[in-house]
Amino acid sequence: MMRTRPLKVALLGCGVVGSEVARIMTTHADDLAARIGAPVELAGVAVRRPSRVREGIPAELVTTDATALVKRGDIDVVVEVIGGIEPARSLITAAFEHGASVVSANKALLAQDGAALHAAAEENNKDLYYEAAVAGAIPLIRPLRESLAGDKVNRVLGIVNGTTNFILDKMDSTGAGYQEALDEATALGYAEADPTADVEGFDAAAKAAILAGIAFHTRVRLDDVYREGMTEVTAADFRSAKEMGCTIKLLAICERSKDGASVTARVHPAMIPLTHPLASVRGAYNAVFVESDAAGQLMFYGPGAGGSPTASAVLGDLVAVCRNRLNGATGPGESAYAALPVSPMGEVVTRYHISLDVADKPGVLAQVATVFAEHGVSIDTVRQQGKDGEASLVVVTHRASDASLTGTVEALRKLDTVRGVASIMRVEGE
Amino acid sequence: MMRTRPLKVALLGCGVVGSEVARIMTTHADDLAARIGAPVELAGVAVRRPSRVREGIPAELVTTDATALVKRGDIDVVVEVIGGIEPARSLITAAFEHGASVVSANKALLAQDGAALHAAAEENNKDLYYEAAVAGAIPLIRPLRESLAGDKVNRVLGIVNGTTNFILDKMDSTGAGYQEALDEATALGYAEADPTADVEGFDAAAKAAILAGIAFHTRVRLDDVYREGMTEVTAADFRSAKEMGCTIKLLAICERSKDGASVTARVHPAMIPLTHPLASVRGAYNAVFVESDAAGQLMFYGPGAGGSPTASAVLGDLVAVCRNRLNGATGPGESAYAALPVSPMGEVVTRYHISLDVADKPGVLAQVATVFAEHGVSIDTVRQQGKDGEASLVVVTHRASDASLTGTVEALRKLDTVRGVASIMRVEGE
C-alpha cells in the first residue's frame, strides 16, 4: 500500500552531513519510499551561503530564510544539521509549532535543552529523534531507549569522541607525546584547527549527558557531567598503563550507584585493561559498552563521525519519523520518570593509579601508606623505582570515593618526602 | 498520562527464558508501566508440565491449554518462548486472529515461516517482533530494520552461535582438538548433550536467513542458506591460521553481490584476520559486523544466549509492542520489496586457504599452479614444507568463485603428485 502524496522534508544546513542526506534522499528515493510506505520529497534547503554550488540540489529549493521554511505549514519533517544552540533551538521549536516532526544531529543542543525540546515535541504531538547526535552512525539511542526498554541499565562506558581516540591510540601504538599525536591528527583532518571541544572533553560530555538521560530515565544536564580533558596524558602514563596490562582511553562514564538511588556522569581519561572490549577500539572509531541487569554486557561499535555515517543515522530516524506520521502516531518521547538525583564527582567510586616523585630514603613508603590509610583509601599494589637519589612510587588503590582520593592527594602533597604528584589516573572497566 | 487498564500478556512457555520474563515483569512492573504508559499484567502462562513449581507465578495463571489461552480474546500480547515449529506456529497464527500481537524468540520458526507469519500479522493489523530470535540480548533486528532503514547494507558477518564460538576459542587459545574442546563445552554447560544443531551450523543458518531477509529487504528462506558445520576444523587448521595472522570462527555471512543484483547467505568456518573486530570475540559471546554504504562498518556485541539476556530482548519488544498498541499503530512489518534473487553457493566470491599433501619432488608446484590457472583461480601465496619424502603445500588464493574453487580442488585430487587435500578453508573479513 503506497501512498502517493509525498512526505515533505525541510533540510536545515547543507554542509558535510546535510549534503550527504540530500544526496542519499535523491539517489535512494525508491528504497526510502518502499521502506516508509510513501515517497519523501526534499521541499526546501536552508543554507547560510546560497551562492555555493550544491550538486544535485535544485537551486529553487535553496533558501537563506530557515525560519520561513520551518513555518511553511506543509513540512512533515524538519532535519536539523546546523549544530550549535541558536538558531537551531528556535527553528526546532518553530517546526513543532507549525506541524512538523524533527530529526536532529545536534548533541550540544540536546545536552543543554533536551528537556525543553522534548516538551515542545510532546505538546504538539510530534516526534523528536536524534540518533546522529551520539556516536554518529552507531545505533545507540534506539537500542538504549527501545531494545533495552525492558531492562535496567547500570552502566554506560563509551569512547564517544573519534578525535581523542585517534590521538590516544597514536600515543599508545607509537609512544608519541600528546602534542606530536595531536599534530598528526590535525594534519590528517581528524582534529579541527581549534581542537578544544574534543581534547577538553566538551563534546564527550554532551554525549554523556544524553546517554545518561536515556539510560537512567532521568534528566541529566550538561552541567551535571564532570569533565576532564586529555591534554595532560603523557607518554609516561602510557608506559605505566602498559605495565599494568592497560591502555588509556578518554571515557564517557554514566553509572547508577550501587544502591540504585542515584546516578553519575563523567568524562575523563582512564586506564582500562587490554582485555576489555573497549581497549581494542582503534583510530577514530567509537564504541559504547553497556552493562544491564538482564542483558549483561553489550557493545556497539562503529564510526563516530563523518558526513556519510552521520547521514545514515539521520536517514534511519527520518524513515522512522515518516512511518510514525503515516501511522498517525509518535515514537517514544522523553522518558525521565525515574528522576534520580545526579551525584557530584566526589561520590564516584572507582580505582586510581597514582604516580609520585619521592625522596629516595627509608620510611617514605610508610609515610605515604599512612596518608592513604588515614583517608580510608585501601592500597592494592605499590611499585617503587629508584633513580639518582630520587625515586618514584606508583600506587594502585582499591575502590574508593573520588572525595577520599582527592583528600589523600592533598595530604600527600604536604609531605616533605613527596616532591610531586606526577599523575593521577582512574582505572575503569574491571 | 498513565492508562490504568492494564495490557494483558499471555506467556507461552515457562522454561529458562519464560520464567525470567515472568520474573522481570513482576519485579520491574513499575518501570515497565512507566515506560509503556500503562501497566502490563501477566494474564496466563501456558506450560506442558503444570505440576512443576514456578516461583512467583500464581498457580491460577498456569494452564496446559495454550490454544484456549491465545484465543481468549482479551489478550493484548502473546509472548512465545516455546521454540520449535509446532505448536508455536499455530498458536502465533491463532493469536493474531484473536486480536493479539506477538513477541517471539523462535529463530527456527521465523527462519522457516517468517513470510507467512508476517502476512498473518499484517492481515490482522498486529505486530510480530522477534529481537530475541537472533543473538540473544544483542539489539540487531531493530538496528537493522530501523536504524539502518535509510542506508544500504552490503554485508552482515556474524558470530551468532555461542556454543561453537566457545569451542573454537578454546581450540585457538589452548591448541586443543575439536573433540576435547567440545567435551569441555559440554561439561561447562555451553554445549547440549546432542550438539548437532550448533556444531553443524543449523542454528546459525536459521539466524543467517533472518538477518539476510531484514538486511536486504528480501525473503531468504532457510533452504537458501548454504551450511557447513565446524566439526572438521582441526588443531592443524588453527596453526595454519596463526601463520597467516588469522583465527578461525564459525561465521554467518550475508552478502549483496558486487553488482547489487543478488544476495547470498551462508554459514561455515572461516579464517579471519586477528585485526578484525570479530577475531577478539571470546568464549560464548556473539557479535555481528555490518557493512553498509553510508554508515560504514558497525559491530554489535554481547551475550547470544541464556535466560536473562534473551528475556531482556523479549521485554524490549514487549514494551515496543505495548506502546504501539496504545498508539493504535503497528511497528515496521516485513520488508521484502527488494525481492532480490538468492544466488547459490557456487556464485559466492571469496578467498581460500588450501592445504595439500604432495609428493616431495621437483615439478609438483608447477603442476598444482597450472591447475589453479586452468580454473581461473589466481594464487596469492604458496608455502611449501618438506617432511620425509612427502611435502605439504599451502596455497592462499585471490578472490574466486566457489564454483571455480570446487573445480580446482576436484582437478587437484586427480593429480598423481597430490596425495590428499588436507583442508580447504575460506578466508573472510579482509
JSON list of N, CA and C in Angstrom, two decimals, chain A residues 31 34-35 137 139 142 146-149 151 217 285 294-295 297-303 308-309 312 315-316 319 323 327 330-332 337, chain B residues 31 34-35 137 139 142 146-151 217 285 294-295 297-303 308-309 312 315-316 319 323 327 330-332 337:
[
{"chain": "A", "resi": 31, "resn": "ASP", "atom": "N", "xyz": [14.09, 3.27, -2.64]},
{"chain": "A", "resi": 31, "resn": "ASP", "atom": "CA", "xyz": [14.22, 2.45, -1.43]},
{"chain": "A", "resi": 31, "resn": "ASP", "atom": "C", "xyz": [13.53, 3.13, -0.25]},
{"chain": "A", "resi": 34, "resn": "ALA", "atom": "N", "xyz": [9.81, 2.80, -0.47]},
{"chain": "A", "resi": 34, "resn": "ALA", "atom": "CA", "xyz": [9.34, 1.44, -0.18]},
{"chain": "A", "resi": 34, "resn": "ALA", "atom": "C", "xyz": [9.38, 1.17, 1.32]},
{"chain": "A", "resi": 35, "resn": "ARG", "atom": "N", "xyz": [10.41, 1.68, 1.98]},
{"chain": "A", "resi": 35, "resn": "ARG", "atom": "CA", "xyz": [10.56, 1.39, 3.41]},
{"chain": "A", "resi": 35, "resn": "ARG", "atom": "C", "xyz": [9.61, 2.23, 4.27]},
{"chain": "A", "resi": 137, "resn": "ALA", "atom": "N", "xyz": [27.10, 7.07, 13.30]},
{"chain": "A", "resi": 137, "resn": "ALA", "atom": "CA", "xyz": [26.27, 6.03, 12.70]},
{"chain": "A", "resi": 137, "resn": "ALA", "atom": "C", "xyz": [25.91, 4.92, 13.66]},
{"chain": "A", "resi": 139, "resn": "PRO", "atom": "N", "xyz": [24.08, 2.78, 16.06]},
{"chain": "A", "resi": 139, "resn": "PRO", "atom": "CA", "xyz": [22.76, 2.79, 16.70]},
{"chain": "A", "resi": 139, "resn": "PRO", "atom": "C", "xyz": [22.94, 2.68, 18.21]},
{"chain": "A", "resi": 142, "resn": "ARG", "atom": "N", "xyz": [18.43, 4.37, 19.90]},
{"chain": "A", "resi": 142, "resn": "ARG", "atom": "CA", "xyz": [17.32, 3.44, 19.68]},
{"chain": "A", "resi": 142, "resn": "ARG", "atom": "C", "xyz": [17.50, 2.17, 20.52]},
{"chain": "A", "resi": 146, "resn": "GLU", "atom": "N", "xyz": [14.78, 1.68, 23.24]},
{"chain": "A", "resi": 146, "resn": "GLU", "atom": "CA", "xyz": [13.77, 0.72, 22.80]},
{"chain": "A", "resi": 146, "resn": "GLU", "atom": "C", "xyz": [14.18, -0.72, 23.12]},
{"chain": "A", "resi": 147, "resn": "SER", "atom": "N", "xyz": [15.35, -1.15, 22.59]},
{"chain": "A", "resi": 147, "resn": "SER", "atom": "CA", "xyz": [15.73, -2.56, 22.80]},
{"chain": "A", "resi": 147, "resn": "SER", "atom": "C", "xyz": [15.88, -2.88, 24.29]},
{"chain": "A", "resi": 148, "resn": "LEU", "atom": "N", "xyz": [16.43, -1.93, 25.05]},
{"chain": "A", "resi": 148, "resn": "LEU", "atom": "CA", "xyz": [16.66, -2.19, 26.47]},
{"chain": "A", "resi": 148, "resn": "LEU", "atom": "C", "xyz": [15.56, -1.61, 27.35]},
{"chain": "A", "resi": 149, "resn": "ALA", "atom": "N", "xyz": [14.40, -1.33, 26.73]},
{"chain": "A", "resi": 149, "resn": "ALA", "atom": "CA", "xyz": [13.31, -0.70, 27.48]},
{"chain": "A", "resi": 149, "resn": "ALA", "atom": "C", "xyz": [12.75, -1.61, 28.57]},
{"chain": "A", "resi": 151, "resn": "ASP", "atom": "N", "xyz": [14.72, -3.58, 30.39]},
{"chain": "A", "resi": 151, "resn": "ASP", "atom": "CA", "xyz": [15.88, -3.98, 31.19]},
{"chain": "A", "resi": 151, "resn": "ASP", "atom": "C", "xyz": [16.28, -2.81, 32.09]},
{"chain": "A", "resi": 217, "resn": "HIS", "atom": "N", "xyz": [16.57, 7.01, 32.54]},
{"chain": "A", "resi": 217, "resn": "HIS", "atom": "CA", "xyz": [15.22, 7.59, 32.57]},
{"chain": "A", "resi": 217, "resn": "HIS", "atom": "C", "xyz": [15.18, 8.77, 33.55]},
{"chain": "A", "resi": 285, "resn": "TYR", "atom": "N", "xyz": [37.53, 5.41, 15.54]},
{"chain": "A", "resi": 285, "resn": "TYR", "atom": "CA", "xyz": [36.28, 4.69, 15.81]},
{"chain": "A", "resi": 285, "resn": "TYR", "atom": "C", "xyz": [35.75, 5.01, 17.21]},
{"chain": "A", "resi": 294, "resn": "ALA", "atom": "N", "xyz": [19.72, -7.62, 32.97]},
{"chain": "A", "resi": 294, "resn": "ALA", "atom": "CA", "xyz": [19.35, -8.87, 32.30]},
{"chain": "A", "resi": 294, "resn": "ALA", "atom": "C", "xyz": [20.23, -9.14, 31.08]},
{"chain": "A", "resi": 295, "resn": "ALA", "atom": "N", "xyz": [20.48, -8.15, 30.26]},
{"chain": "A", "resi": 295, "resn": "ALA", "atom": "CA", "xyz": [21.23, -8.39, 29.02]},
{"chain": "A", "resi": 295, "resn": "ALA", "atom": "C", "xyz": [22.70, -8.67, 29.31]},
{"chain": "A", "resi": 297, "resn": "GLN", "atom": "N", "xyz": [26.52, -7.68, 29.32]},
{"chain": "A", "resi": 297, "resn": "GLN", "atom": "CA", "xyz": [27.43, -6.72, 28.69]},
{"chain": "A", "resi": 297, "resn": "GLN", "atom": "C", "xyz": [27.22, -6.67, 27.19]},
{"chain": "A", "resi": 298, "resn": "LEU", "atom": "N", "xyz": [26.92, -5.48, 26.69]},
{"chain": "A", "resi": 298, "resn": "LEU", "atom": "CA", "xyz": [26.74, -5.27, 25.25]},
{"chain": "A", "resi": 298, "resn": "LEU", "atom": "C", "xyz": [27.74, -4.23, 24.78]},
{"chain": "A", "resi": 299, "resn": "MET", "atom": "N", "xyz": [28.15, -4.33, 23.51]},
{"chain": "A", "resi": 299, "resn": "MET", "atom": "CA", "xyz": [28.97, -3.25, 22.98]},
{"chain": "A", "resi": 299, "resn": "MET", "atom": "C", "xyz": [28.50, -2.89, 21.58]},
{"chain": "A", "resi": 300, "resn": "PHE", "atom": "N", "xyz": [28.52, -1.60, 21.29]},
{"chain": "A", "resi": 300, "resn": "PHE", "atom": "CA", "xyz": [28.13, -1.05, 19.99]},
{"chain": "A", "resi": 300, "resn": "PHE", "atom": "C", "xyz": [29.33, -0.30, 19.44]},
{"chain": "A", "resi": 301, "resn": "TYR", "atom": "N", "xyz": [29.72, -0.62, 18.22]},
{"chain": "A", "resi": 301, "resn": "TYR", "atom": "CA", "xyz": [30.99, -0.13, 17.67]},
{"chain": "A", "resi": 301, "resn": "TYR", "atom": "C", "xyz": [30.80, 0.41, 16.26]},
{"chain": "A", "resi": 302, "resn": "GLY", "atom": "N", "xyz": [31.48, 1.47, 15.92]},
{"chain": "A", "resi": 302, "resn": "GLY", "atom": "CA", "xyz": [31.39, 1.98, 14.56]},
{"chain": "A", "resi": 302, "resn": "GLY", "atom": "C", "xyz": [32.01, 3.35, 14.41]},
{"chain": "A", "resi": 303, "resn": "PRO", "atom": "N", "xyz": [31.85, 3.96, 13.22]},
{"chain": "A", "resi": 303, "resn": "PRO", "atom": "CA", "xyz": [32.40, 5.29, 13.00]},
{"chain": "A", "resi": 303, "resn": "PRO", "atom": "C", "xyz": [31.56, 6.32, 13.75]},
{"chain": "A", "resi": 308, "resn": "SER", "atom": "N", "xyz": [28.97, 10.78, 5.82]},
{"chain": "A", "resi": 308, "resn": "SER", "atom": "CA", "xyz": [28.13, 9.63, 5.45]},
{"chain": "A", "resi": 308, "resn": "SER", "atom": "C", "xyz": [27.60, 8.87, 6.67]},
{"chain": "A", "resi": 309, "resn": "PRO", "atom": "N", "xyz": [28.44, 8.52, 7.64]},
{"chain": "A", "resi": 309, "resn": "PRO", "atom": "CA", "xyz": [27.91, 7.81, 8.80]},
{"chain": "A", "resi": 309, "resn": "PRO", "atom": "C", "xyz": [26.84, 8.62, 9.52]},
{"chain": "A", "resi": 312, "resn": "SER", "atom": "N", "xyz": [23.66, 8.46, 7.62]},
{"chain": "A", "resi": 312, "resn": "SER", "atom": "CA", "xyz": [22.99, 7.17, 7.79]},
{"chain": "A", "resi": 312, "resn": "SER", "atom": "C", "xyz": [22.09, 7.20, 9.01]},
{"chain": "A", "resi": 315, "resn": "LEU", "atom": "N", "xyz": [19.06, 9.49, 8.39]},
{"chain": "A", "resi": 315, "resn": "LEU", "atom": "CA", "xyz": [18.06, 8.90, 7.49]},
{"chain": "A", "resi": 315, "resn": "LEU", "atom": "C", "xyz": [17.29, 7.77, 8.15]},
{"chain": "A", "resi": 316, "resn": "GLY", "atom": "N", "xyz": [17.96, 7.01, 9.03]},
{"chain": "A", "resi": 316, "resn": "GLY", "atom": "CA", "xyz": [17.25, 5.99, 9.79]},
{"chain": "A", "resi": 316, "resn": "GLY", "atom": "C", "xyz": [16.14, 6.64, 10.62]},
{"chain": "A", "resi": 319, "resn": "VAL", "atom": "N", "xyz": [13.24, 7.86, 8.31]},
{"chain": "A", "resi": 319, "resn": "VAL", "atom": "CA", "xyz": [12.31, 6.78, 7.94]},
{"chain": "A", "resi": 319, "resn": "VAL", "atom": "C", "xyz": [11.35, 6.50, 9.10]},
{"chain": "A", "resi": 323, "resn": "ARG", "atom": "N", "xyz": [7.33, 7.08, 9.04]},
{"chain": "A", "resi": 323, "resn": "ARG", "atom": "CA", "xyz": [6.43, 5.96, 9.30]},
{"chain": "A", "resi": 323, "resn": "ARG", "atom": "C", "xyz": [5.44, 6.29, 10.43]},
{"chain": "A", "resi": 327, "resn": "ASN", "atom": "N", "xyz": [1.36, 6.58, 10.30]},
{"chain": "A", "resi": 327, "resn": "ASN", "atom": "CA", "xyz": [0.55, 5.82, 11.26]},
{"chain": "A", "resi": 327, "resn": "ASN", "atom": "C", "xyz": [-0.29, 6.72, 12.13]},
{"chain": "A", "resi": 330, "resn": "THR", "atom": "N", "xyz": [3.22, 8.70, 17.37]},
{"chain": "A", "resi": 330, "resn": "THR", "atom": "CA", "xyz": [4.57, 9.19, 17.63]},
{"chain": "A", "resi": 330, "resn": "THR", "atom": "C", "xyz": [5.37, 8.09, 18.31]},
{"chain": "A", "resi": 331, "resn": "GLY", "atom": "N", "xyz": [6.69, 8.16, 18.15]},
{"chain": "A", "resi": 331, "resn": "GLY", "atom": "CA", "xyz": [7.57, 7.20, 18.78]},
{"chain": "A", "resi": 331, "resn": "GLY", "atom": "C", "xyz": [7.77, 7.54, 20.25]},
{"chain": "A", "resi": 332, "resn": "PRO", "atom": "N", "xyz": [8.67, 6.83, 20.93]},
{"chain": "A", "resi": 332, "resn": "PRO", "atom": "CA", "xyz": [8.91, 7.11, 22.34]},
{"chain": "A", "resi": 332, "resn": "PRO", "atom": "C", "xyz": [9.46, 8.53, 22.52]},
{"chain": "A", "resi": 337, "resn": "TYR", "atom": "N", "xyz": [10.94, 9.59, 33.97]},
{"chain": "A", "resi": 337, "resn": "TYR", "atom": "CA", "xyz": [10.09, 9.33, 35.13]},
{"chain": "A", "resi": 337, "resn": "TYR", "atom": "C", "xyz": [10.88, 8.94, 36.38]},
{"chain": "B", "resi": 31, "resn": "ASP", "atom": "N", "xyz": [8.53, 0.06, 36.57]},
{"chain": "B", "resi": 31, "resn": "ASP", "atom": "CA", "xyz": [9.35, 0.59, 35.47]},
{"chain": "B", "resi": 31, "resn": "ASP", "atom": "C", "xyz": [8.69, 0.33, 34.12]},
{"chain": "B", "resi": 34, "resn": "ALA", "atom": "N", "xyz": [5.75, 2.61, 33.58]},
{"chain": "B", "resi": 34, "resn": "ALA", "atom": "CA", "xyz": [6.16, 3.99, 33.27]},
{"chain": "B", "resi": 34, "resn": "ALA", "atom": "C", "xyz": [6.67, 4.09, 31.84]},
{"chain": "B", "resi": 35, "resn": "ARG", "atom": "N", "xyz": [7.37, 3.08, 31.37]},
{"chain": "B", "resi": 35, "resn": "ARG", "atom": "CA", "xyz": [7.96, 3.14, 30.03]},
{"chain": "B", "resi": 35, "resn": "ARG", "atom": "C", "xyz": [6.92, 2.91, 28.94]},
{"chain": "B", "resi": 137, "resn": "ALA", "atom": "N", "xyz": [20.52, -11.15, 23.57]},
{"chain": "B", "resi": 137, "resn": "ALA", "atom": "CA", "xyz": [20.26, -9.79, 24.05]},
{"chain": "B", "resi": 137, "resn": "ALA", "atom": "C", "xyz": [20.77, -8.72, 23.10]},
{"chain": "B", "resi": 139, "resn": "PRO", "atom": "N", "xyz": [20.93, -6.09, 20.51]},
{"chain": "B", "resi": 139, "resn": "PRO", "atom": "CA", "xyz": [19.99, -5.42, 19.61]},
{"chain": "B", "resi": 139, "resn": "PRO", "atom": "C", "xyz": [20.52, -5.52, 18.17]},
{"chain": "B", "resi": 142, "resn": "ARG", "atom": "N", "xyz": [16.27, -4.62, 15.46]},
{"chain": "B", "resi": 142, "resn": "ARG", "atom": "CA", "xyz": [15.83, -3.23, 15.49]},
{"chain": "B", "resi": 142, "resn": "ARG", "atom": "C", "xyz": [16.85, -2.31, 14.81]},
{"chain": "B", "resi": 146, "resn": "GLU", "atom": "N", "xyz": [15.46, -0.61, 11.56]},
{"chain": "B", "resi": 146, "resn": "GLU", "atom": "CA", "xyz": [15.06, 0.77, 11.86]},
{"chain": "B", "resi": 146, "resn": "GLU", "atom": "C", "xyz": [16.24, 1.74, 11.74]},
{"chain": "B", "resi": 147, "resn": "SER", "atom": "N", "xyz": [17.31, 1.52, 12.52]},
{"chain": "B", "resi": 147, "resn": "SER", "atom": "CA", "xyz": [18.42, 2.48, 12.48]},
{"chain": "B", "resi": 147, "resn": "SER", "atom": "C", "xyz": [19.03, 2.57, 11.09]},
{"chain": "B", "resi": 148, "resn": "LEU", "atom": "N", "xyz": [19.14, 1.45, 10.40]},
{"chain": "B", "resi": 148, "resn": "LEU", "atom": "CA", "xyz": [19.77, 1.44, 9.08]},
{"chain": "B", "resi": 148, "resn": "LEU", "atom": "C", "xyz": [18.74, 1.49, 7.96]},
{"chain": "B", "resi": 149, "resn": "ALA", "atom": "N", "xyz": [17.51, 1.90, 8.28]},
{"chain": "B", "resi": 149, "resn": "ALA", "atom": "CA", "xyz": [16.44, 1.92, 7.27]},
{"chain": "B", "resi": 149, "resn": "ALA", "atom": "C", "xyz": [16.70, 2.92, 6.15]},
{"chain": "B", "resi": 150, "resn": "GLY", "atom": "N", "xyz": [17.59, 3.89, 6.39]},
{"chain": "B", "resi": 150, "resn": "GLY", "atom": "CA", "xyz": [17.90, 4.85, 5.33]},
{"chain": "B", "resi": 150, "resn": "GLY", "atom": "C", "xyz": [19.22, 4.57, 4.67]},
{"chain": "B", "resi": 151, "resn": "ASP", "atom": "N", "xyz": [19.78, 3.41, 4.92]},
{"chain": "B", "resi": 151, "resn": "ASP", "atom": "CA", "xyz": [21.11, 3.06, 4.41]},
{"chain": "B", "resi": 151, "resn": "ASP", "atom": "C", "xyz": [21.00, 1.81, 3.55]},
{"chain": "B", "resi": 217, "resn": "HIS", "atom": "N", "xyz": [16.03, -6.64, 2.55]},
{"chain": "B", "resi": 217, "resn": "HIS", "atom": "CA", "xyz": [14.62, -6.40, 2.19]},
{"chain": "B", "resi": 217, "resn": "HIS", "atom": "C", "xyz": [14.17, -7.42, 1.15]},
{"chain": "B", "resi": 285, "resn": "TYR", "atom": "N", "xyz": [30.41, -15.49, 23.70]},
{"chain": "B", "resi": 285, "resn": "TYR", "atom": "CA", "xyz": [29.83, -14.23, 23.23]},
{"chain": "B", "resi": 285, "resn": "TYR", "atom": "C", "xyz": [29.51, -14.29, 21.73]},
{"chain": "B", "resi": 294, "resn": "ALA", "atom": "N", "xyz": [26.58, 3.96, 3.73]},
{"chain": "B", "resi": 294, "resn": "ALA", "atom": "CA", "xyz": [26.80, 5.24, 4.39]},
{"chain": "B", "resi": 294, "resn": "ALA", "atom": "C", "xyz": [27.40, 5.09, 5.78]},
{"chain": "B", "resi": 295, "resn": "ALA", "atom": "N", "xyz": [26.90, 4.17, 6.56]},
{"chain": "B", "resi": 295, "resn": "ALA", "atom": "CA", "xyz": [27.37, 4.04, 7.94]},
{"chain": "B", "resi": 295, "resn": "ALA", "atom": "C", "xyz": [28.78, 3.47, 8.00]},
{"chain": "B", "resi": 297, "resn": "GLN", "atom": "N", "xyz": [31.37, 0.57, 8.75]},
{"chain": "B", "resi": 297, "resn": "GLN", "atom": "CA", "xyz": [31.46, -0.67, 9.49]},
{"chain": "B", "resi": 297, "resn": "GLN", "atom": "C", "xyz": [30.95, -0.51, 10.92]},
{"chain": "B", "resi": 298, "resn": "LEU", "atom": "N", "xyz": [29.97, -1.32, 11.26]},
{"chain": "B", "resi": 298, "resn": "LEU", "atom": "CA", "xyz": [29.40, -1.31, 12.61]},
{"chain": "B", "resi": 298, "resn": "LEU", "atom": "C", "xyz": [29.57, -2.68, 13.23]},
{"chain": "B", "resi": 299, "resn": "MET", "atom": "N", "xyz": [29.68, -2.75, 14.54]},
{"chain": "B", "resi": 299, "resn": "MET", "atom": "CA", "xyz": [29.65, -4.07, 15.18]},
{"chain": "B", "resi": 299, "resn": "MET", "atom": "C", "xyz": [28.77, -4.02, 16.43]},
{"chain": "B", "resi": 300, "resn": "PHE", "atom": "N", "xyz": [28.04, -5.10, 16.62]},
{"chain": "B", "resi": 300, "resn": "PHE", "atom": "CA", "xyz": [27.15, -5.26, 17.77]},
{"chain": "B", "resi": 300, "resn": "PHE", "atom": "C", "xyz": [27.60, -6.51, 18.52]},
{"chain": "B", "resi": 301, "resn": "TYR", "atom": "N", "xyz": [27.83, -6.38, 19.80]},
{"chain": "B", "resi": 301, "resn": "TYR", "atom": "CA", "xyz": [28.49, -7.43, 20.59]},
{"chain": "B", "resi": 301, "resn": "TYR", "atom": "C", "xyz": [27.73, -7.69, 21.89]},
{"chain": "B", "resi": 302, "resn": "GLY", "atom": "N", "xyz": [27.66, -8.94, 22.31]},
{"chain": "B", "resi": 302, "resn": "GLY", "atom": "CA", "xyz": [27.03, -9.24, 23.59]},
{"chain": "B", "resi": 302, "resn": "GLY", "atom": "C", "xyz": [26.76, -10.72, 23.77]},
{"chain": "B", "resi": 303, "resn": "PRO", "atom": "N", "xyz": [26.04, -11.07, 24.86]},
{"chain": "B", "resi": 303, "resn": "PRO", "atom": "CA", "xyz": [25.72, -12.47, 25.11]},
{"chain": "B", "resi": 303, "resn": "PRO", "atom": "C", "xyz": [24.64, -12.94, 24.13]},
{"chain": "B", "resi": 308, "resn": "SER", "atom": "N", "xyz": [18.44, -14.77, 31.03]},
{"chain": "B", "resi": 308, "resn": "SER", "atom": "CA", "xyz": [18.30, -13.34, 31.28]},
{"chain": "B", "resi": 308, "resn": "SER", "atom": "C", "xyz": [18.51, -12.50, 30.03]},
{"chain": "B", "resi": 309, "resn": "PRO", "atom": "N", "xyz": [19.62, -12.72, 29.28]},
{"chain": "B", "resi": 309, "resn": "PRO", "atom": "CA", "xyz": [19.81, -11.90, 28.07]},
{"chain": "B", "resi": 309, "resn": "PRO", "atom": "C", "xyz": [18.65, -12.05, 27.09]},
{"chain": "B", "resi": 312, "resn": "SER", "atom": "N", "xyz": [15.75, -10.11, 28.28]},
{"chain": "B", "resi": 312, "resn": "SER", "atom": "CA", "xyz": [15.93, -8.67, 28.06]},
{"chain": "B", "resi": 312, "resn": "SER", "atom": "C", "xyz": [15.43, -8.28, 26.67]},
{"chain": "B", "resi": 315, "resn": "LEU", "atom": "N", "xyz": [11.60, -8.55, 26.49]},
{"chain": "B", "resi": 315, "resn": "LEU", "atom": "CA", "xyz": [10.91, -7.46, 27.19]},
{"chain": "B", "resi": 315, "resn": "LEU", "atom": "C", "xyz": [11.02, -6.14, 26.45]},
{"chain": "B", "resi": 316, "resn": "GLY", "atom": "N", "xyz": [12.16, -5.92, 25.78]},
{"chain": "B", "resi": 316, "resn": "GLY", "atom": "CA", "xyz": [12.29, -4.72, 24.95]},
{"chain": "B", "resi": 316, "resn": "GLY", "atom": "C", "xyz": [11.22, -4.72, 23.87]},
{"chain": "B", "resi": 319, "resn": "VAL", "atom": "N", "xyz": [7.72, -4.05, 25.43]},
{"chain": "B", "resi": 319, "resn": "VAL", "atom": "CA", "xyz": [7.46, -2.62, 25.65]},
{"chain": "B", "resi": 319, "resn": "VAL", "atom": "C", "xyz": [7.08, -1.94, 24.33]},
{"chain": "B", "resi": 323, "resn": "ARG", "atom": "N", "xyz": [3.48, -0.27, 23.48]},
{"chain": "B", "resi": 323, "resn": "ARG", "atom": "CA", "xyz": [3.39, 1.15, 23.10]},
{"chain": "B", "resi": 323, "resn": "ARG", "atom": "C", "xyz": [2.65, 1.31, 21.78]},
{"chain": "B", "resi": 327, "resn": "ASN", "atom": "N", "xyz": [-0.88, 3.30, 21.02]},
{"chain": "B", "resi": 327, "resn": "ASN", "atom": "CA", "xyz": [-0.91, 4.31, 19.96]},
{"chain": "B", "resi": 327, "resn": "ASN", "atom": "C", "xyz": [-1.90, 3.95, 18.86]},
{"chain": "B", "resi": 330, "resn": "THR", "atom": "N", "xyz": [1.04, 0.06, 14.40]},
{"chain": "B", "resi": 330, "resn": "THR", "atom": "CA", "xyz": [1.93, -1.11, 14.40]},
{"chain": "B", "resi": 330, "resn": "THR", "atom": "C", "xyz": [3.32, -0.65, 13.99]},
{"chain": "B", "resi": 331, "resn": "GLY", "atom": "N", "xyz": [4.32, -1.41, 14.42]},
{"chain": "B", "resi": 331, "resn": "GLY", "atom": "CA", "xyz": [5.71, -1.11, 14.04]},
{"chain": "B", "resi": 331, "resn": "GLY", "atom": "C", "xyz": [5.99, -1.61, 12.64]},
{"chain": "B", "resi": 332, "resn": "PRO", "atom": "N", "xyz": [7.25, -1.51, 12.20]},
{"chain": "B", "resi": 332, "resn": "PRO", "atom": "CA", "xyz": [7.58, -1.97, 10.86]},
{"chain": "B", "resi": 332, "resn": "PRO", "atom": "C", "xyz": [7.32, -3.47, 10.71]},
{"chain": "B", "resi": 337, "resn": "TYR", "atom": "N", "xyz": [10.35, -5.87, -0.22]},
{"chain": "B", "resi": 337, "resn": "TYR", "atom": "CA", "xyz": [10.06, -5.26, -1.52]},
{"chain": "B", "resi": 337, "resn": "TYR", "atom": "C", "xyz": [11.19, -5.44, -2.52]}
]
